[in-house]
């Protein structure tokens, strides 16, 4: 008789189970919103003398510099917070009016927060303005409401308009916006500034403090307390 058939070979072992798949990495946190700051400059005949910076501090530019530039101007997107813009003229004679009709304007969230040019001094005595980003600077609805209310009064007094700053200006903590009014002969002012005589100017001044105002043409210094 034939020999018995050999036993069947054992089945191959099962492959090891696959390791569990790693969980997907967590999504990165959303970037905080940022707000545009734009600096526009019309230089005088000596643009190389002009420099500016934006610092993350209030009152003066002592904090970290987050934006900087020269007579070309510039822009950037900054997070919510309080900032100070400061501009300098290395010669100390400003951007206007002996050597050209220069000026500067600063916009935060599309709104004008600083402008000037005539009284820009040399570093570290530049012209500084503090403003806040992300606190309603760019809210157009309130401004539109104000425009509608003022448009209803066609016979309003021009003097009433003088009591309101020409543009929204935000002063830093411990400062308040005041208007210094004065009278001058238009012929004299025209000879000095090339423009009609103003009736006053708006300034951010320290609360409960005194400031000195000097008339450049005469050297007369007045002390004003608020």
mmCIF file of C-alpha atoms in Angstrom:
data_model
loop_
_atom_site.group_PDB
_atom_site.id
_atom_site.type_symbol
_atom_site.label_atom_id
_atom_site.label_comp_id
_atom_site.label_asym_id
_atom_site.label_seq_id
_atom_site.Cartn_x
_atom_site.Cartn_y
_atom_site.Cartn_z
ATOM 1 C CA UNK A 1 0.000 0.000 0.000
ATOM 2 C CA UNK A 2 1.230 3.610 -0.649
ATOM 3 C CA UNK A 3 2.738 5.504 2.261
ATOM 4 C CA UNK A 4 0.461 7.953 4.082
ATOM 5 C CA UNK A 5 0.432 11.564 2.803
ATOM 6 C CA UNK A 6 2.528 13.992 4.824
ATOM 7 C CA UNK A 7 0.610 16.383 7.065
ATOM 8 C CA UNK A 8 -0.356 19.774 5.612
ATOM 9 C CA UNK A 9 1.996 22.627 6.585
ATOM 10 C CA UNK A 10 0.683 25.029 9.234
ATOM 11 C CA UNK A 11 -0.805 28.301 7.973
ATOM 12 C CA UNK A 12 1.549 31.314 8.031
ATOM 13 C CA UNK A 13 1.269 33.528 11.096
ATOM 14 C CA UNK A 14 -0.997 36.578 10.856
ATOM 15 C CA UNK A 15 0.811 39.901 10.420
ATOM 16 C CA UNK A 16 1.043 42.071 13.536
ATOM 17 C CA UNK A 17 -1.687 44.666 13.875
ATOM 18 C CA UNK A 18 -0.901 48.095 12.531
ATOM 19 C CA UNK A 19 -0.044 50.710 15.146
ATOM 20 C CA UNK A 20 -2.805 53.198 15.815
ATOM 21 C CA UNK A 21 -2.628 56.290 13.612
ATOM 22 C CA UNK A 22 -1.406 59.500 15.234
ATOM 23 C CA UNK A 23 -4.057 62.156 15.838
ATOM 24 C CA UNK A 24 -3.841 65.164 13.521
ATOM 25 C CA UNK A 25 -1.834 68.090 14.923
ATOM 26 C CA UNK A 26 -3.927 70.781 16.594
ATOM 27 C CA UNK A 27 -4.849 73.766 14.485
ATOM 28 C CA UNK A 28 -2.737 76.843 15.159
ATOM 29 C CA UNK A 29 -4.482 79.547 17.161
ATOM 30 C CA UNK A 30 -6.027 82.288 15.031
ATOM 31 C CA UNK A 31 -3.850 85.326 14.473
ATOM 32 C CA UNK A 32 -4.938 88.371 16.462
ATOM 33 C CA UNK A 33 -6.585 91.090 14.366
ATOM 34 C CA UNK A 34 -4.376 93.932 13.220
ATOM 35 C CA UNK A 35 -5.189 97.502 12.270
ATOM 36 C CA UNK A 36 -3.606 99.623 9.557
ATOM 37 C CA UNK A 37 -1.470 102.638 10.403
ATOM 38 C CA UNK A 38 -0.471 104.833 7.447
ATOM 39 C CA UNK A 39 1.952 107.765 7.442
ATOM 40 C CA UNK A 40 1.856 110.276 4.578
ATOM 41 C CA UNK A 41 4.551 112.938 4.238
ATOM 42 C CA UNK A 42 5.111 115.863 1.898
ATOM 43 C CA UNK A 43 8.739 116.837 2.619
ATOM 44 C CA UNK A 44 10.321 120.253 2.383
ATOM 45 C CA UNK A 45 13.419 120.980 0.306
ATOM 46 C CA UNK A 46 15.539 118.830 2.651
ATOM 47 C CA UNK A 47 13.783 115.430 2.899
ATOM 48 C CA UNK A 48 16.907 113.767 4.313
ATOM 49 C CA UNK A 49 16.294 115.655 7.576
ATOM 50 C CA UNK A 50 12.934 113.927 8.203
ATOM 51 C CA UNK A 51 12.507 110.715 10.218
ATOM 52 C CA UNK A 52 9.576 109.218 12.148
ATOM 53 C CA UNK A 53 8.716 106.232 14.315
ATOM 54 C CA UNK A 54 5.736 104.539 15.950
ATOM 55 C CA UNK A 55 6.278 103.057 19.424
ATOM 56 C CA UNK A 56 4.131 100.801 21.566
ATOM 57 C CA UNK A 57 3.922 103.314 24.408
ATOM 58 C CA UNK A 58 1.813 106.318 25.315
ATOM 59 C CA UNK A 59 2.855 109.921 25.798
ATOM 60 C CA UNK A 60 6.233 109.733 24.080
ATOM 61 C CA UNK A 61 8.250 107.237 22.045
ATOM 62 C CA UNK A 62 9.975 105.348 24.890
ATOM 63 C CA UNK A 63 8.600 101.869 24.149
ATOM 64 C CA UNK A 64 9.695 99.391 21.465
ATOM 65 C CA UNK A 65 9.685 100.838 17.943
ATOM 66 C CA UNK A 66 7.155 98.919 15.804
ATOM 67 C CA UNK A 67 7.225 101.115 12.665
ATOM 68 C CA UNK A 68 9.760 103.621 11.377
ATOM 69 C CA UNK A 69 10.531 105.513 8.203
ATOM 70 C CA UNK A 70 11.710 108.698 6.556
ATOM 71 C CA UNK A 71 10.298 111.352 4.233
ATOM 72 C CA UNK A 72 8.780 108.671 1.990
ATOM 73 C CA UNK A 73 6.164 107.752 4.647
ATOM 74 C CA UNK A 74 4.993 104.173 5.122
ATOM 75 C CA UNK A 75 2.358 101.869 6.585
ATOM 76 C CA UNK A 76 1.957 98.734 8.662
ATOM 77 C CA UNK A 77 -0.599 96.511 10.410
ATOM 78 C CA UNK A 78 -0.415 96.587 14.207
ATOM 79 C CA UNK A 79 -2.351 94.731 16.926
ATOM 80 C CA UNK A 80 -4.777 96.413 19.268
ATOM 81 C CA UNK A 81 -3.176 98.754 21.748
ATOM 82 C CA UNK A 82 -1.932 102.239 22.500
ATOM 83 C CA UNK A 83 0.823 103.749 20.358
ATOM 84 C CA UNK A 84 2.733 107.001 19.939
ATOM 85 C CA UNK A 85 3.782 108.507 16.612
ATOM 86 C CA UNK A 86 6.747 110.879 16.753
ATOM 87 C CA UNK A 87 8.387 112.766 13.890
ATOM 88 C CA UNK A 88 11.734 114.597 13.866
ATOM 89 C CA UNK A 89 13.566 117.123 11.701
ATOM 90 C CA UNK A 90 17.330 116.835 12.225
ATOM 91 C CA UNK A 91 17.845 120.563 11.575
ATOM 92 C CA UNK A 92 14.991 121.505 13.901
ATOM 93 C CA UNK A 93 13.196 123.853 11.513
ATOM 94 C CA UNK A 94 10.239 121.556 10.724
ATOM 95 C CA UNK A 95 8.813 120.610 7.353
ATOM 96 C CA UNK A 96 7.288 124.059 6.770
ATOM 97 C CA UNK A 97 7.529 126.884 5.897
ATOM 98 C CA UNK A 98 10.986 128.431 5.324
ATOM 99 C CA UNK A 99 12.175 125.822 2.822
ATOM 100 C CA UNK A 100 8.969 124.469 1.306
ATOM 101 C CA UNK A 101 5.380 123.744 2.257
ATOM 102 C CA UNK A 102 5.856 120.304 3.821
ATOM 103 C CA UNK A 103 3.403 118.421 6.027
ATOM 104 C CA UNK A 104 2.664 115.014 7.551
ATOM 105 C CA UNK A 105 -0.545 113.092 8.234
ATOM 106 C CA UNK A 106 -1.078 109.886 10.226
ATOM 107 C CA UNK A 107 -4.103 107.645 9.698
ATOM 108 C CA UNK A 108 -5.186 104.864 12.088
ATOM 109 C CA UNK A 109 -7.885 102.504 10.808
ATOM 110 C CA UNK A 110 -8.505 105.011 8.013
ATOM 111 C CA UNK A 111 -9.052 107.975 10.346
ATOM 112 C CA UNK A 112 -6.763 110.985 10.654
ATOM 113 C CA UNK A 113 -5.172 110.991 14.131
ATOM 114 C CA UNK A 114 -2.236 113.393 13.667
ATOM 115 C CA UNK A 115 -1.087 116.089 11.259
ATOM 116 C CA UNK A 116 1.319 119.006 11.220
ATOM 117 C CA UNK A 117 4.772 119.913 9.985
ATOM 118 C CA UNK A 118 5.648 123.446 11.061
ATOM 119 C CA UNK A 119 6.639 122.692 14.650
ATOM 120 C CA UNK A 120 8.711 119.511 14.198
ATOM 121 C CA UNK A 121 11.911 119.678 16.236
ATOM 122 C CA UNK A 122 15.156 117.724 16.221
ATOM 123 C CA UNK A 123 15.508 114.425 18.095
ATOM 124 C CA UNK A 124 14.573 113.869 20.891
ATOM 125 C CA UNK A 125 12.249 116.896 20.820
ATOM 126 C CA UNK A 126 10.024 115.868 17.930
ATOM 127 C CA UNK A 127 6.275 116.260 17.602
ATOM 128 C CA UNK A 128 4.445 113.328 19.227
ATOM 129 C CA UNK A 129 0.832 112.097 19.129
ATOM 130 C CA UNK A 130 -0.633 109.136 21.036
ATOM 131 C CA UNK A 131 -3.483 107.103 19.542
ATOM 132 C CA UNK A 132 -5.303 103.817 20.207
ATOM 133 C CA UNK A 133 -5.975 100.956 17.799
ATOM 134 C CA UNK A 134 -8.921 98.589 18.131
ATOM 135 C CA UNK A 135 -10.982 100.817 20.392
ATOM 136 C CA UNK A 136 -13.479 102.185 17.901
ATOM 137 C CA UNK A 137 -11.115 104.438 15.957
ATOM 138 C CA UNK A 138 -12.508 103.026 12.715
ATOM 139 C CA UNK A 139 -16.208 103.076 13.663
ATOM 140 C CA UNK A 140 -17.822 105.026 10.834
ATOM 141 C CA UNK A 141 -21.396 104.646 12.136
ATOM 142 C CA UNK A 142 -20.961 107.094 15.006
ATOM 143 C CA UNK A 143 -19.314 109.623 12.720
ATOM 144 C CA UNK A 144 -22.129 109.351 10.207
ATOM 145 C CA UNK A 145 -24.692 109.945 12.950
ATOM 146 C CA UNK A 146 -22.852 113.085 13.999
ATOM 147 C CA UNK A 147 -22.773 114.310 10.415
ATOM 148 C CA UNK A 148 -26.517 113.784 10.060
ATOM 149 C CA UNK A 149 -27.256 115.709 13.246
ATOM 150 C CA UNK A 150 -25.072 118.629 12.252
ATOM 151 C CA UNK A 151 -26.582 118.755 8.777
ATOM 152 C CA UNK A 152 -30.063 119.376 10.174
ATOM 153 C CA UNK A 153 -29.040 122.785 11.531
ATOM 154 C CA UNK A 154 -28.429 124.927 8.454
ATOM 155 C CA UNK A 155 -28.368 128.136 10.484
ATOM 156 C CA UNK A 156 -25.808 126.946 12.997
ATOM 157 C CA UNK A 157 -23.189 129.325 14.320
ATOM 158 C CA UNK A 158 -19.675 129.087 12.867
ATOM 159 C CA UNK A 159 -18.391 129.742 16.386
ATOM 160 C CA UNK A 160 -19.976 126.485 17.541
ATOM 161 C CA UNK A 161 -17.958 124.584 14.935
ATOM 162 C CA UNK A 162 -14.737 126.056 16.362
ATOM 163 C CA UNK A 163 -15.387 124.227 19.633
ATOM 164 C CA UNK A 164 -14.945 120.844 17.923
ATOM 165 C CA UNK A 165 -11.526 119.539 16.784
ATOM 166 C CA UNK A 166 -11.215 119.381 12.973
ATOM 167 C CA UNK A 167 -10.538 115.630 13.114
ATOM 168 C CA UNK A 168 -10.784 112.840 15.727
ATOM 169 C CA UNK A 169 -7.701 113.105 17.965
ATOM 170 C CA UNK A 170 -7.025 110.675 20.806
ATOM 171 C CA UNK A 171 -4.783 111.926 23.614
ATOM 172 C CA UNK A 172 -2.826 109.545 25.794
ATOM 173 C CA UNK A 173 -3.635 108.655 29.389
ATOM 174 C CA UNK A 174 -3.209 111.628 31.677
ATOM 175 C CA UNK A 175 -3.654 114.086 28.798
ATOM 176 C CA UNK A 176 -6.633 116.026 27.517
ATOM 177 C CA UNK A 177 -7.417 117.837 24.277
ATOM 178 C CA UNK A 178 -7.671 121.627 24.643
ATOM 179 C CA UNK A 179 -7.907 124.528 22.219
ATOM 180 C CA UNK A 180 -5.637 127.521 22.623
ATOM 181 C CA UNK A 181 -7.375 130.508 21.078
ATOM 182 C CA UNK A 182 -5.620 133.679 20.063
ATOM 183 C CA UNK A 183 -5.977 136.755 17.869
ATOM 184 C CA UNK A 184 -3.402 138.020 15.372
ATOM 185 C CA UNK A 185 -3.295 140.423 12.481
ATOM 186 C CA UNK A 186 -3.858 138.469 9.305
ATOM 187 C CA UNK A 187 -1.107 140.434 7.495
ATOM 188 C CA UNK A 188 1.471 139.321 10.058
ATOM 189 C CA UNK A 189 0.332 135.707 10.054
ATOM 190 C CA UNK A 190 0.298 135.599 6.273
ATOM 191 C CA UNK A 191 3.875 136.822 6.161
ATOM 192 C CA UNK A 192 4.962 134.150 8.668
ATOM 193 C CA UNK A 193 2.982 131.104 7.570
ATOM 194 C CA UNK A 194 1.771 131.940 4.074
ATOM 195 C CA UNK A 195 -1.822 131.429 5.193
ATOM 196 C CA UNK A 196 -4.644 133.372 6.762
ATOM 197 C CA UNK A 197 -4.461 133.991 10.485
ATOM 198 C CA UNK A 198 -5.920 131.084 12.511
ATOM 199 C CA UNK A 199 -8.041 131.693 15.577
ATOM 200 C CA UNK A 200 -6.593 128.843 17.616
ATOM 201 C CA UNK A 201 -4.995 125.417 17.630
ATOM 202 C CA UNK A 202 -5.733 122.102 19.369
ATOM 203 C CA UNK A 203 -3.152 120.441 21.615
ATOM 204 C CA UNK A 204 -2.864 117.342 23.833
ATOM 205 C CA UNK A 205 -1.694 118.668 27.204
ATOM 206 C CA UNK A 206 -1.078 116.961 30.579
ATOM 207 C CA UNK A 207 -4.081 117.057 32.877
ATOM 208 C CA UNK A 208 -3.762 119.276 35.961
ATOM 209 C CA UNK A 209 -0.520 120.776 34.684
ATOM 210 C CA UNK A 210 0.887 123.944 33.175
ATOM 211 C CA UNK A 211 2.465 124.478 29.773
ATOM 212 C CA UNK A 212 4.470 127.346 28.315
ATOM 213 C CA UNK A 213 3.565 128.917 24.964
ATOM 214 C CA UNK A 214 6.147 131.043 23.159
ATOM 215 C CA UNK A 215 5.345 133.528 20.390
ATOM 216 C CA UNK A 216 8.241 132.895 18.004
ATOM 217 C CA UNK A 217 8.192 136.345 16.384
ATOM 218 C CA UNK A 218 8.344 138.266 19.674
ATOM 219 C CA UNK A 219 9.851 135.817 22.133
ATOM 220 C CA UNK A 220 6.965 136.385 24.586
ATOM 221 C CA UNK A 221 6.359 133.313 26.771
ATOM 222 C CA UNK A 222 2.980 132.694 28.417
ATOM 223 C CA UNK A 223 2.273 130.106 31.094
ATOM 224 C CA UNK A 224 -1.105 128.358 30.862
ATOM 225 C CA UNK A 225 -2.522 126.024 33.507
ATOM 226 C CA UNK A 226 -5.418 123.586 33.009
#
